[in-house]
mmCIF file of C-alpha atoms in Angstrom:
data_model
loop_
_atom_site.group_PDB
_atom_site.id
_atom_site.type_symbol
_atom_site.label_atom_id
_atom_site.label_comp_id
_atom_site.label_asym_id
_atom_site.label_seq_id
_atom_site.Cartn_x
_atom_site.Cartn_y
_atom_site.Cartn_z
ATOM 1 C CA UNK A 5 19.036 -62.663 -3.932
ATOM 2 C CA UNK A 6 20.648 -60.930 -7.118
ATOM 3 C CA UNK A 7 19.177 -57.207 -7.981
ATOM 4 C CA UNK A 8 20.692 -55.238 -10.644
ATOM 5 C CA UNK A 9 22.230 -52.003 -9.965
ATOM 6 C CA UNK A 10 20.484 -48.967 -9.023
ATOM 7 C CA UNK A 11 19.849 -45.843 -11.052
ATOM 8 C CA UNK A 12 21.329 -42.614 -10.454
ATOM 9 C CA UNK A 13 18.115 -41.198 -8.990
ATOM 10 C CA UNK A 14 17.473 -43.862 -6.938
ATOM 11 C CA UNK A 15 21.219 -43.782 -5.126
ATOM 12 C CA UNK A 16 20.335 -40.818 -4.603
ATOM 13 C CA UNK A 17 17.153 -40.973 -2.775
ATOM 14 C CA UNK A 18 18.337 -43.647 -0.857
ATOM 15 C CA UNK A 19 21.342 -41.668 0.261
ATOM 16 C CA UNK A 20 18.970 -38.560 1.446
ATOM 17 C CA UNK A 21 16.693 -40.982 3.297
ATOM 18 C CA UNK A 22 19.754 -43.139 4.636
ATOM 19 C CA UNK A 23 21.258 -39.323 6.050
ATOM 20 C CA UNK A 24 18.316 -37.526 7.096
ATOM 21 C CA UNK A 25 14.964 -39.395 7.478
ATOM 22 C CA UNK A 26 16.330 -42.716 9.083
ATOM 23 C CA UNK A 27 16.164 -41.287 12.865
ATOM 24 C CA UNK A 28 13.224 -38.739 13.033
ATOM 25 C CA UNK A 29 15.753 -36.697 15.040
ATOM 26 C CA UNK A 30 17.916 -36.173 12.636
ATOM 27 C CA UNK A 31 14.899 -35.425 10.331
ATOM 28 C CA UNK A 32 13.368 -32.664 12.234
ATOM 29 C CA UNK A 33 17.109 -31.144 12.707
ATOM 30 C CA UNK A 34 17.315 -31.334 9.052
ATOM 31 C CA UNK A 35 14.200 -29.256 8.446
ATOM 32 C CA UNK A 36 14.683 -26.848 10.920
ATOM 33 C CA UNK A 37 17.857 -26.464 9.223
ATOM 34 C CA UNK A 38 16.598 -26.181 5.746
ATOM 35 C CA UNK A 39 13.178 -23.857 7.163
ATOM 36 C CA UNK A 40 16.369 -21.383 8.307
ATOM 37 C CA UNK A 41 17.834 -21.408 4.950
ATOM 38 C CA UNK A 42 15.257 -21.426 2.623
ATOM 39 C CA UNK A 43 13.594 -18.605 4.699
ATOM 40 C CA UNK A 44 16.893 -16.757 4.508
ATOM 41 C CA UNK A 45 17.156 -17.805 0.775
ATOM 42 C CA UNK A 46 13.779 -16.053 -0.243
ATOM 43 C CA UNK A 47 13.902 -13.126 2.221
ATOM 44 C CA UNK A 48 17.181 -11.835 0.203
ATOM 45 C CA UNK A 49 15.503 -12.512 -3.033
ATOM 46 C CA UNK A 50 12.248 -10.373 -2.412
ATOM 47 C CA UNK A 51 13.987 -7.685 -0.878
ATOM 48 C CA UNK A 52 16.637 -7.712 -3.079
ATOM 49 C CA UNK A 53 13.789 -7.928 -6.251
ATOM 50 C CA UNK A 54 12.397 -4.907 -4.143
ATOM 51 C CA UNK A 55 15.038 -2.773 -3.246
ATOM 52 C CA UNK A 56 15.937 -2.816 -7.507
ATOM 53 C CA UNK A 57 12.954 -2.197 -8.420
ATOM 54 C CA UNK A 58 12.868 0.850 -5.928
ATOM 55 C CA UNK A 59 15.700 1.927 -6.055
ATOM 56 C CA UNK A 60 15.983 6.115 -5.617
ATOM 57 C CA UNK A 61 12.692 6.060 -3.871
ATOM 58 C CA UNK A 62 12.685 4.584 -0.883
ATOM 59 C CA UNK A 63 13.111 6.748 2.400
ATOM 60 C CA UNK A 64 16.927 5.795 3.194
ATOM 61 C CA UNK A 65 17.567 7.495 -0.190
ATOM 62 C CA UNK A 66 15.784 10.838 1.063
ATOM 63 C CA UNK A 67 18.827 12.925 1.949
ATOM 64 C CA UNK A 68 20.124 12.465 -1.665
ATOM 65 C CA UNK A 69 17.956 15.128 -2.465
ATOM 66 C CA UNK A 70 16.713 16.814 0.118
ATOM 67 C CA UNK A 71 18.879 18.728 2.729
ATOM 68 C CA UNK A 72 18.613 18.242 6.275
ATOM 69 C CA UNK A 73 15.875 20.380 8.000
ATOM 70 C CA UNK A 74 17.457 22.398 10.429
ATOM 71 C CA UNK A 75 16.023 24.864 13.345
ATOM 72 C CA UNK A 76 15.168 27.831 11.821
ATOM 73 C CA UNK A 77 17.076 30.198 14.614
ATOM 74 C CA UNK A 78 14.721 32.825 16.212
ATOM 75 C CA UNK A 79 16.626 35.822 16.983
ATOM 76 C CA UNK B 24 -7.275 -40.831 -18.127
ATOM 77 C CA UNK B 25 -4.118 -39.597 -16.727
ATOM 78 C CA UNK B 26 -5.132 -38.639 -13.017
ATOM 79 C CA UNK B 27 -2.835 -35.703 -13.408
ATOM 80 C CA UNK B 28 -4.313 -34.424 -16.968
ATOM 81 C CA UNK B 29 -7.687 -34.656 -15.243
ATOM 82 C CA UNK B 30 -6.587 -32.433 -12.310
ATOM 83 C CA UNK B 31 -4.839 -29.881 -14.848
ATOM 84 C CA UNK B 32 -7.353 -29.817 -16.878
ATOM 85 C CA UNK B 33 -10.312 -28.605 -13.728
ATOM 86 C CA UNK B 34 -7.068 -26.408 -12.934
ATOM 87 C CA UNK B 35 -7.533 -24.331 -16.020
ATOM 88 C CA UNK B 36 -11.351 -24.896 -16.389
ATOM 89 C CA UNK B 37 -11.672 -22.532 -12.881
ATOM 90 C CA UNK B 38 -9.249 -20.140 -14.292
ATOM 91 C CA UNK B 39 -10.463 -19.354 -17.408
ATOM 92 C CA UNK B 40 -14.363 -18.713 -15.401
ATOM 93 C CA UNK B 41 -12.013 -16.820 -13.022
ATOM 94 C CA UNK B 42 -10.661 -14.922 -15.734
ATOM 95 C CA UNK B 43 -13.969 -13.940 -17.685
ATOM 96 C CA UNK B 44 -15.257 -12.888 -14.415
ATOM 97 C CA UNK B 45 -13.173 -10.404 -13.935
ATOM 98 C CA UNK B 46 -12.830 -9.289 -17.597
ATOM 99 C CA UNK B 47 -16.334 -9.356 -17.593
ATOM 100 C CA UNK B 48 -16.287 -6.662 -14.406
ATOM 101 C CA UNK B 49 -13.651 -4.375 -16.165
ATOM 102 C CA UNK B 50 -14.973 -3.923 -19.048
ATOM 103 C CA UNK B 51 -18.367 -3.821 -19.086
ATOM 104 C CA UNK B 52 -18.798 -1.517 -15.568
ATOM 105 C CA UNK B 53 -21.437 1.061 -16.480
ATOM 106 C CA UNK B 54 -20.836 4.502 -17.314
ATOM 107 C CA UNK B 55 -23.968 6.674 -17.732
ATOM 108 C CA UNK B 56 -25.270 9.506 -19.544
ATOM 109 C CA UNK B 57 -26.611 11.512 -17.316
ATOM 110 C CA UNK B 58 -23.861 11.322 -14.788
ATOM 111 C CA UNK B 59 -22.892 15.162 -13.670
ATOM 112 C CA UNK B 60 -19.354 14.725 -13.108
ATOM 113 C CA UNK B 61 -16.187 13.906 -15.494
ATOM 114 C CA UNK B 62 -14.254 10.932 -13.967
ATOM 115 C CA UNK B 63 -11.022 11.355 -13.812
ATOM 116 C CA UNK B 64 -8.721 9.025 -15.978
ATOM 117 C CA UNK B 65 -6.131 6.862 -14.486
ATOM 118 C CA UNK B 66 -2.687 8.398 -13.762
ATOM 119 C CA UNK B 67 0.633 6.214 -14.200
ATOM 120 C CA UNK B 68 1.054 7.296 -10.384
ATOM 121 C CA UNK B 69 4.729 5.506 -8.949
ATOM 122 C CA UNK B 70 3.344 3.532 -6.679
ATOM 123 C CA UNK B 71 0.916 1.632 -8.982
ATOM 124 C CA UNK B 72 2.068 -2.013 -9.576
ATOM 125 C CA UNK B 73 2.840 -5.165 -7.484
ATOM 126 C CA UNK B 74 6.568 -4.355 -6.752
ATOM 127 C CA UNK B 75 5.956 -0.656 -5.981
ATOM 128 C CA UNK B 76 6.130 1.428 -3.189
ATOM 129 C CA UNK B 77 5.692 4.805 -2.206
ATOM 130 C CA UNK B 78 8.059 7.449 -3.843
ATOM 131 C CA UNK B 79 9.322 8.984 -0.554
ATOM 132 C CA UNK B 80 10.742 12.091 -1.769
ATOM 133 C CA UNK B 81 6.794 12.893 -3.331
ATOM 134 C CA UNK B 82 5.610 12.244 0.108
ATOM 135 C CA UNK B 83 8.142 14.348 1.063
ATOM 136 C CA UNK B 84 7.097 17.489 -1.372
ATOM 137 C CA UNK B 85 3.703 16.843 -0.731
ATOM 138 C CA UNK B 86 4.200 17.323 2.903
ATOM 139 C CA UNK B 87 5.355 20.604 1.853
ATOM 140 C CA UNK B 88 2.645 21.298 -0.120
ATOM 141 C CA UNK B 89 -0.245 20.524 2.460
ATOM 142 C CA UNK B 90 1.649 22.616 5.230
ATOM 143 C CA UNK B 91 2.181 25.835 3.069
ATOM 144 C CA UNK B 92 -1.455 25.553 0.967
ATOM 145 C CA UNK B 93 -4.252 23.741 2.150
ATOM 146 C CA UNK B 94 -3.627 23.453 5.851
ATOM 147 C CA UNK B 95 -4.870 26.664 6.170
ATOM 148 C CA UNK B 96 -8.816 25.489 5.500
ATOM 149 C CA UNK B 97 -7.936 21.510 5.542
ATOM 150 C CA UNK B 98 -7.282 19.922 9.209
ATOM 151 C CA UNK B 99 -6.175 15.838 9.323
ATOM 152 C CA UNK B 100 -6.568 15.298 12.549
ATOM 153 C CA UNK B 101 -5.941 11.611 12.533
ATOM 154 C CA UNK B 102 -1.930 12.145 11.789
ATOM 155 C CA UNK B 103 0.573 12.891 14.527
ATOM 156 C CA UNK B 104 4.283 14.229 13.639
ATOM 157 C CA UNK B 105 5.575 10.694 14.945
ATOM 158 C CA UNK B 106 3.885 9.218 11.682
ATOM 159 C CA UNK B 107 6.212 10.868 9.489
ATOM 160 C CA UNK B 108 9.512 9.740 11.087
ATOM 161 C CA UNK B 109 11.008 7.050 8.706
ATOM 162 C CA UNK B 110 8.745 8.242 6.028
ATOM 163 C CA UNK B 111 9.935 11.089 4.613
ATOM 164 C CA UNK B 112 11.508 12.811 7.354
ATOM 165 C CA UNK B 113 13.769 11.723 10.372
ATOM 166 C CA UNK B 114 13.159 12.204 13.804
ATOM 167 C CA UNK B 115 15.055 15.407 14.463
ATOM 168 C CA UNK B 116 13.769 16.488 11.231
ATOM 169 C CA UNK B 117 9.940 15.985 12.240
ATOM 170 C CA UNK B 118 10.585 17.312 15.770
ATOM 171 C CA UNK B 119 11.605 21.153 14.067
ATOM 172 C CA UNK B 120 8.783 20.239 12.058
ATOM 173 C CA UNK B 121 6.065 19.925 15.594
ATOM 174 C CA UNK B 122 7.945 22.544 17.376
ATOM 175 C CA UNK B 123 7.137 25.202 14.649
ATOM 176 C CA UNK B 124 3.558 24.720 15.855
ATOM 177 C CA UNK B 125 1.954 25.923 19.159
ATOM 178 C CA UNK B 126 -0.031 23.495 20.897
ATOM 179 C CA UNK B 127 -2.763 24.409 23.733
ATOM 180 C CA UNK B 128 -1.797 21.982 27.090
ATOM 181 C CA UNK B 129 -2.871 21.936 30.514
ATOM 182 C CA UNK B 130 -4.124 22.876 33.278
ATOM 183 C CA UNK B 131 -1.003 23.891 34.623
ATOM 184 C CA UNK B 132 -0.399 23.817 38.228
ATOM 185 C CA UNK B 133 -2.016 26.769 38.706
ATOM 186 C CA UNK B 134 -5.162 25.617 36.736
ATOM 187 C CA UNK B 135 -4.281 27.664 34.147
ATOM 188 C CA UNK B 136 -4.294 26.292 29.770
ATOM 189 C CA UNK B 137 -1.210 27.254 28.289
ATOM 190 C CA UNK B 138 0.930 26.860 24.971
ATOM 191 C CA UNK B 139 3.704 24.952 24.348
ATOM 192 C CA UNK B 140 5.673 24.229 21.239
ATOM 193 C CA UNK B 141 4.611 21.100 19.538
ATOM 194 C CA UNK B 142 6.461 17.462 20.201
ATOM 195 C CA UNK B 143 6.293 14.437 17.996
ATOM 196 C CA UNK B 144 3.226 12.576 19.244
ATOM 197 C CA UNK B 145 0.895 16.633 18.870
ATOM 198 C CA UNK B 146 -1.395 16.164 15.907
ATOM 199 C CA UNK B 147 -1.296 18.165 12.679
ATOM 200 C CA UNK B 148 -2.977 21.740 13.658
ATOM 201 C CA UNK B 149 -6.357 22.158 13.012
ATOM 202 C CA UNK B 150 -6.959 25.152 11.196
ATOM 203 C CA UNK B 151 -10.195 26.028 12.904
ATOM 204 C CA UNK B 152 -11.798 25.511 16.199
ATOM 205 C CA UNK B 153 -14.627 23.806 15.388
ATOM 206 C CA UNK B 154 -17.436 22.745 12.244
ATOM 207 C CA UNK B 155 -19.080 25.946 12.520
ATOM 208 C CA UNK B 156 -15.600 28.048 12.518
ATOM 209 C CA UNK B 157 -14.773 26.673 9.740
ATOM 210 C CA UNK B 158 -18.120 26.637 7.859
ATOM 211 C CA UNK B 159 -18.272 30.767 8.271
ATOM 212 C CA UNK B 160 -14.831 31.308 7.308
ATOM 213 C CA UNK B 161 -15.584 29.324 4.196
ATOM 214 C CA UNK B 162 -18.987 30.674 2.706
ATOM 215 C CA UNK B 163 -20.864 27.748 4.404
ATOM 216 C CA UNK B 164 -18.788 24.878 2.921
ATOM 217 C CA UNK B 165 -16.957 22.653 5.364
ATOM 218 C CA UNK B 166 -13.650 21.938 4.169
ATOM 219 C CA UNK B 167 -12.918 18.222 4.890
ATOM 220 C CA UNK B 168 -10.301 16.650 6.937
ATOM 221 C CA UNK B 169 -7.745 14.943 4.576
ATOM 222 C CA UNK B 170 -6.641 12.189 6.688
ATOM 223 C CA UNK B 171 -8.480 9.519 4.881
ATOM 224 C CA UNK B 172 -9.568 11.364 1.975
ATOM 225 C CA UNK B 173 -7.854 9.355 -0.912
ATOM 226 C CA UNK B 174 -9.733 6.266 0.860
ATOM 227 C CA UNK B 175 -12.793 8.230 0.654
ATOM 228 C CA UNK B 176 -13.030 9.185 -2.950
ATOM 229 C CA UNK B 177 -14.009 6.200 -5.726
ATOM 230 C CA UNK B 178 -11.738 7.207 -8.071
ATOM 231 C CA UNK B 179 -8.787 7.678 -5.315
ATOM 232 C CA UNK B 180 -6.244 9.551 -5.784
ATOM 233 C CA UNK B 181 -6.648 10.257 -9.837
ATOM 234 C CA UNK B 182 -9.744 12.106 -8.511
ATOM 235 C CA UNK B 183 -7.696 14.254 -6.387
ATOM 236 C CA UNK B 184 -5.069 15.018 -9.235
ATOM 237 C CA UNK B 185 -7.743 15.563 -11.838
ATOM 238 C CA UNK B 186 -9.767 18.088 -9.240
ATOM 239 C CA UNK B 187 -6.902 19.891 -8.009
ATOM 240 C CA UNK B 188 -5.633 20.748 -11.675
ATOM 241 C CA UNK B 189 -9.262 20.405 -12.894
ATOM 242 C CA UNK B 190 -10.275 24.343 -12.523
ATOM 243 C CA UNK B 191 -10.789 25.744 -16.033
ATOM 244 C CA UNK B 192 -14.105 28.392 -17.212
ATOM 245 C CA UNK B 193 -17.435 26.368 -17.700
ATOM 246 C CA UNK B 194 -18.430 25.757 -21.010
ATOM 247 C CA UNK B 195 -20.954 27.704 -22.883
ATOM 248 C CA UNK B 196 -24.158 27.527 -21.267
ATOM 249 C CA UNK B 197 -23.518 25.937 -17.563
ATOM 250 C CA UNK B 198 -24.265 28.571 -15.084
ATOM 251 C CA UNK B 199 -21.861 27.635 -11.478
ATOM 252 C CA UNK B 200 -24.000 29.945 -8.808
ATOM 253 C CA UNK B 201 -22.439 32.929 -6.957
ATOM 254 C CA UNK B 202 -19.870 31.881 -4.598
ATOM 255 C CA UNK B 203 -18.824 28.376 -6.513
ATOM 256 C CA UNK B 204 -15.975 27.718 -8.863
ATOM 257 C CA UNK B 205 -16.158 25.799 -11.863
ATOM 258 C CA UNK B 206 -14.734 22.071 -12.290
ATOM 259 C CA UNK B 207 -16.105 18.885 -14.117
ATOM 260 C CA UNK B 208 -14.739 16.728 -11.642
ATOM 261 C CA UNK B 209 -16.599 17.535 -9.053
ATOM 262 C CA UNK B 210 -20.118 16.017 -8.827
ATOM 263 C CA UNK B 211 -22.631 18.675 -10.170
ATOM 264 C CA UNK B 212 -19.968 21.143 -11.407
ATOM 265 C CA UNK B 213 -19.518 23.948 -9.142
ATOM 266 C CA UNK B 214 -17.385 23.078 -6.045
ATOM 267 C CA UNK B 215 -17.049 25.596 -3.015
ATOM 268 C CA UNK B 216 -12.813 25.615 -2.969
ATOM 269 C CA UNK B 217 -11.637 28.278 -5.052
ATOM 270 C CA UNK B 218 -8.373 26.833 -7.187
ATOM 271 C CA UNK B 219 -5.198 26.711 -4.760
ATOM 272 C CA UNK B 220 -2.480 25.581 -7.064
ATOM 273 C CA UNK B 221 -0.597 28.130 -9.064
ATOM 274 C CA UNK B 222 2.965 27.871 -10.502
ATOM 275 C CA UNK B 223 5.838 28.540 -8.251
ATOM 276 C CA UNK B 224 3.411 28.600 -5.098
ATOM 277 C CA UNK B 225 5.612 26.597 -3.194
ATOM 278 C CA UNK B 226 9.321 26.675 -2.593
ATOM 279 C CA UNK B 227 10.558 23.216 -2.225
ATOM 280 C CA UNK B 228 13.495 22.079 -0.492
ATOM 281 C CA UNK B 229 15.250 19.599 -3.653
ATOM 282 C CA UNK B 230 14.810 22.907 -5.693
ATOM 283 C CA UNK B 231 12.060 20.787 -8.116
ATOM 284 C CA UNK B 232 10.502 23.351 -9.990
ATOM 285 C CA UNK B 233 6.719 23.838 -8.471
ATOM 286 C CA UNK B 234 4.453 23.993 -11.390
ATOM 287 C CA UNK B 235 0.929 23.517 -10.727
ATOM 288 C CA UNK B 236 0.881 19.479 -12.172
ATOM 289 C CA UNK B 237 4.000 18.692 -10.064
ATOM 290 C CA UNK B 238 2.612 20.250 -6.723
ATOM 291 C CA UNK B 239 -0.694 18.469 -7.313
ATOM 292 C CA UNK B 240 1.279 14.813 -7.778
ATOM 293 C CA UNK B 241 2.898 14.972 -4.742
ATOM 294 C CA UNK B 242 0.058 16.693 -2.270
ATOM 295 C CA UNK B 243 -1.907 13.671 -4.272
ATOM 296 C CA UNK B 244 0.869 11.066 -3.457
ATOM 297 C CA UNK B 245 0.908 12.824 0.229
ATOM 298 C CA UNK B 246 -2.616 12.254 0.878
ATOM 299 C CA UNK B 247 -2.505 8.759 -0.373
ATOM 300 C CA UNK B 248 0.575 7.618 1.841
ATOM 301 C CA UNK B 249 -2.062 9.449 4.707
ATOM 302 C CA UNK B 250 -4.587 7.177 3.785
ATOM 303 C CA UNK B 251 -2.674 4.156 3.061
ATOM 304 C CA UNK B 252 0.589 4.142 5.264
ATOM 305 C CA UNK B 253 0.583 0.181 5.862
ATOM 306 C CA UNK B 254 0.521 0.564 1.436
ATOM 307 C CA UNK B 255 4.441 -0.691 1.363
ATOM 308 C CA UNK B 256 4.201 -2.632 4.097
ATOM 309 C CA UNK B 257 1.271 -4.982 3.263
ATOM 310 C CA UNK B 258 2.463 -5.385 -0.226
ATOM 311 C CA UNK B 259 6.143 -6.437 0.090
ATOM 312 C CA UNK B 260 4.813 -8.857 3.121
ATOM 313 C CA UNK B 261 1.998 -9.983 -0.358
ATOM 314 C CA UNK B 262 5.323 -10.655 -2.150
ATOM 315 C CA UNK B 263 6.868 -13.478 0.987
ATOM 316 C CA UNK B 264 3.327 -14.654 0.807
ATOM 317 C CA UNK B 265 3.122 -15.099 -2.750
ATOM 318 C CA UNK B 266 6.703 -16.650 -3.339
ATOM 319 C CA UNK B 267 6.154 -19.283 -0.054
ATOM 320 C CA UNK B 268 2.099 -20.320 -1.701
ATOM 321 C CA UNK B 269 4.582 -20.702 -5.075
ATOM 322 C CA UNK B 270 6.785 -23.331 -3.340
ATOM 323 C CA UNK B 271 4.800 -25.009 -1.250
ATOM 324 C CA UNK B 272 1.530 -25.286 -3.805
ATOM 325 C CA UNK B 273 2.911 -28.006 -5.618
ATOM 326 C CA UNK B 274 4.575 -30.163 -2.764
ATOM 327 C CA UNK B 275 1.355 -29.938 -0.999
ATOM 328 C CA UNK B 276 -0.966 -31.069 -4.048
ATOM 329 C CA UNK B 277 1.589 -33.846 -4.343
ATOM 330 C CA UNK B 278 1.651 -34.670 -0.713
ATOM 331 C CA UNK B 279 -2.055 -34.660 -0.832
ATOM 332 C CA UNK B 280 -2.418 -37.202 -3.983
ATOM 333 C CA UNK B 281 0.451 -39.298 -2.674
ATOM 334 C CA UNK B 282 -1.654 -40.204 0.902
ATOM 335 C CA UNK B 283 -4.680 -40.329 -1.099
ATOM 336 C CA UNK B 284 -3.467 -43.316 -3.571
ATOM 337 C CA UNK B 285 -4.316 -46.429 -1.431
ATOM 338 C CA UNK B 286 -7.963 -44.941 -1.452
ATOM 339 C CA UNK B 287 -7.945 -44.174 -4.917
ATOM 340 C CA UNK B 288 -6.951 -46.670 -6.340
ATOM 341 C CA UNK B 289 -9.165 -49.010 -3.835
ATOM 342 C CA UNK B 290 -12.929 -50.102 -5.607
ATOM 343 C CA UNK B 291 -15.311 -51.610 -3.702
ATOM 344 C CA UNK B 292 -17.352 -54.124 -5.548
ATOM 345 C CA UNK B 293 -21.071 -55.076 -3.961
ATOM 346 C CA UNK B 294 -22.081 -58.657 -4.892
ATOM 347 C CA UNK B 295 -25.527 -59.134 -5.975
ATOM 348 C CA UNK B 296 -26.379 -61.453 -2.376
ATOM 349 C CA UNK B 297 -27.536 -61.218 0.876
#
């Protein structure tokens, strides 16, 4: 049988299904893989969108302005 | 009919009644005449808004504030030392803190109650023994534990700003009986606590100058991290929560649709026979 060529997109999703979703081992690797990264991937952007936007207040910051408390010595 | 204009198009029906609802709640909450007490307005505190947390150093002054002013009539006996630790002040820092207080322990091995210097998990002092203690000390009036009392209030902590700087002389004609003091914030005008915050009452540590506004904003910010401490927790755990419903939404709506096709586009057709 004759078939014309495929499209872009559809190499494409052929080659991700050929790579990953052919053996459901190498499926559920592959999302445990990607859970890791994405998880990774949006943990760095909400803290990082946090830490900017509170930046200066945030306890770690504290002994920029305040001195250390020490012991007042009773004599 | 596009399938997908029809689901877009419920999508924004719900939102704009969710919308109106709550437009509809904001503005046209009731206010009434005859109320006898000023509400406060709202303050542009720093911790207001979905990215925001607590301004630690405030906490911080405020801390400072409580200990040298109003924990002298005001106990919160629901907050340890140990609370404080990676909030505004480190451990060794809120140990000097505890140990500046004596605490009553025991029995001792002899049977005997003794003091001992404070440790981390002591709670904040109480300033008085018990209710009645602290009810003749104070011309009757109770003064109440602070712990949760930003929670308490409706108007949260702009009511505890707007009281604390409230104090002024009653207007022309209100009469505030013997023995109360004067503010509009408080319900029915004449509150019990005599005004506590005067310029330069405190000395804090960063060397910000204490005027009466600034030490009110932080024992305000104080009180509300006292009430609230899970505050920057729970909302930067709202923000993962948010983003992950924001990328899985769609994938799911599609997933949904794409399973539900066969049925969908299936019609069952009854013929008019037995």
């Amino acid at each position: 049988m004759f078939q014309r060529e495929l499209t872009n997109p559809q190499k494409f999703r052929n080659a991700v299904y050929n790579i990953f979703m052919k053996r459901t081992s190498t499926y559920v690797t592959s999302l445990i893989l990607a859970g890791f990264v994405g998880m990774n991937v949006m943990n760095r952007t909400v803290d990082g969108i946090w830490a900017s936007r509170n930046a200066g207040k945030t306890f770690e910051d504290i002994h920029k302005t305040f001195p250390h408390l020490e012991p007042e010595d009773d004599d | 009919m596009s399938s997908l204009g029809k689901l877009v198009g419920r999508g924004l029906a719900v939102a704009g009644i969710g919308a109106a609802g709550v437009v509809g709640y904001g503005v046209y909450s009731p206010v009434y005449a005859n109320d006898e007490v000023l509400h406060p307005p709202a303050y542009a505190w720093e911790h207001i808004g979905p990215f925001q947390k607590f301004d630690a150093r405030a906490i911080r002054r405020g801390y400072e504030v409580y200990k040298n002013v109003c924990s002298s009539c005001h106990s919160m006996k629901f907050l340890h030392y140990r609370n404080l630790v990676g909030v505004a002040f480190t451990e060794d820092e809120a140990k000097i803190l505890a140990a500046d207080t004596e605490v009553e322990d025991g029995p001792n091995d002899e049977g005997e109650m003794f003091t001992r210097p404070g440790r981390l998990s002591d709670k904040f002092p109480d300033p008085y023994a018990n209710e009645e203690a602290a009810r003749y000390a104070n011309n009757g009036a109770l003064p109440p534990d602070l712990s949760c009392v930003v929670k308490a209030r409706e108007a949260k902590e702009d009511y505890i700003f707007a009281l604390l700087t409230g104090y002024r002389d009653p207007p022309d004609g209100v009469v505030v009986r013997e023995g109360l003091h004067y503010n509009p914030y408080f319900t029915g005008g004449g509150i019990a606590m005599a005004r506590a915050l005067y310029d330069g009452g405190v000395d804090y540590d960063d060397g910000t100058p204490a005027t009466t506004s600034q030490m009110a904003k932080d024992v305000s910010v104080f009180l509300t991290w006292a009430s609230n401490p899970e505050h920057d927790v729970k909302k930067q755990w709202g923000s993962h929560m948010l983003m992950t419903l924001a990328v899985f939404t769609p994938f799911i709506i599609w997933f949904k649709r794409f399973r539900f096709s066969p049925y969908k586009y299936k019609r069952l057709v009854f013929r008019d026979q037995w």
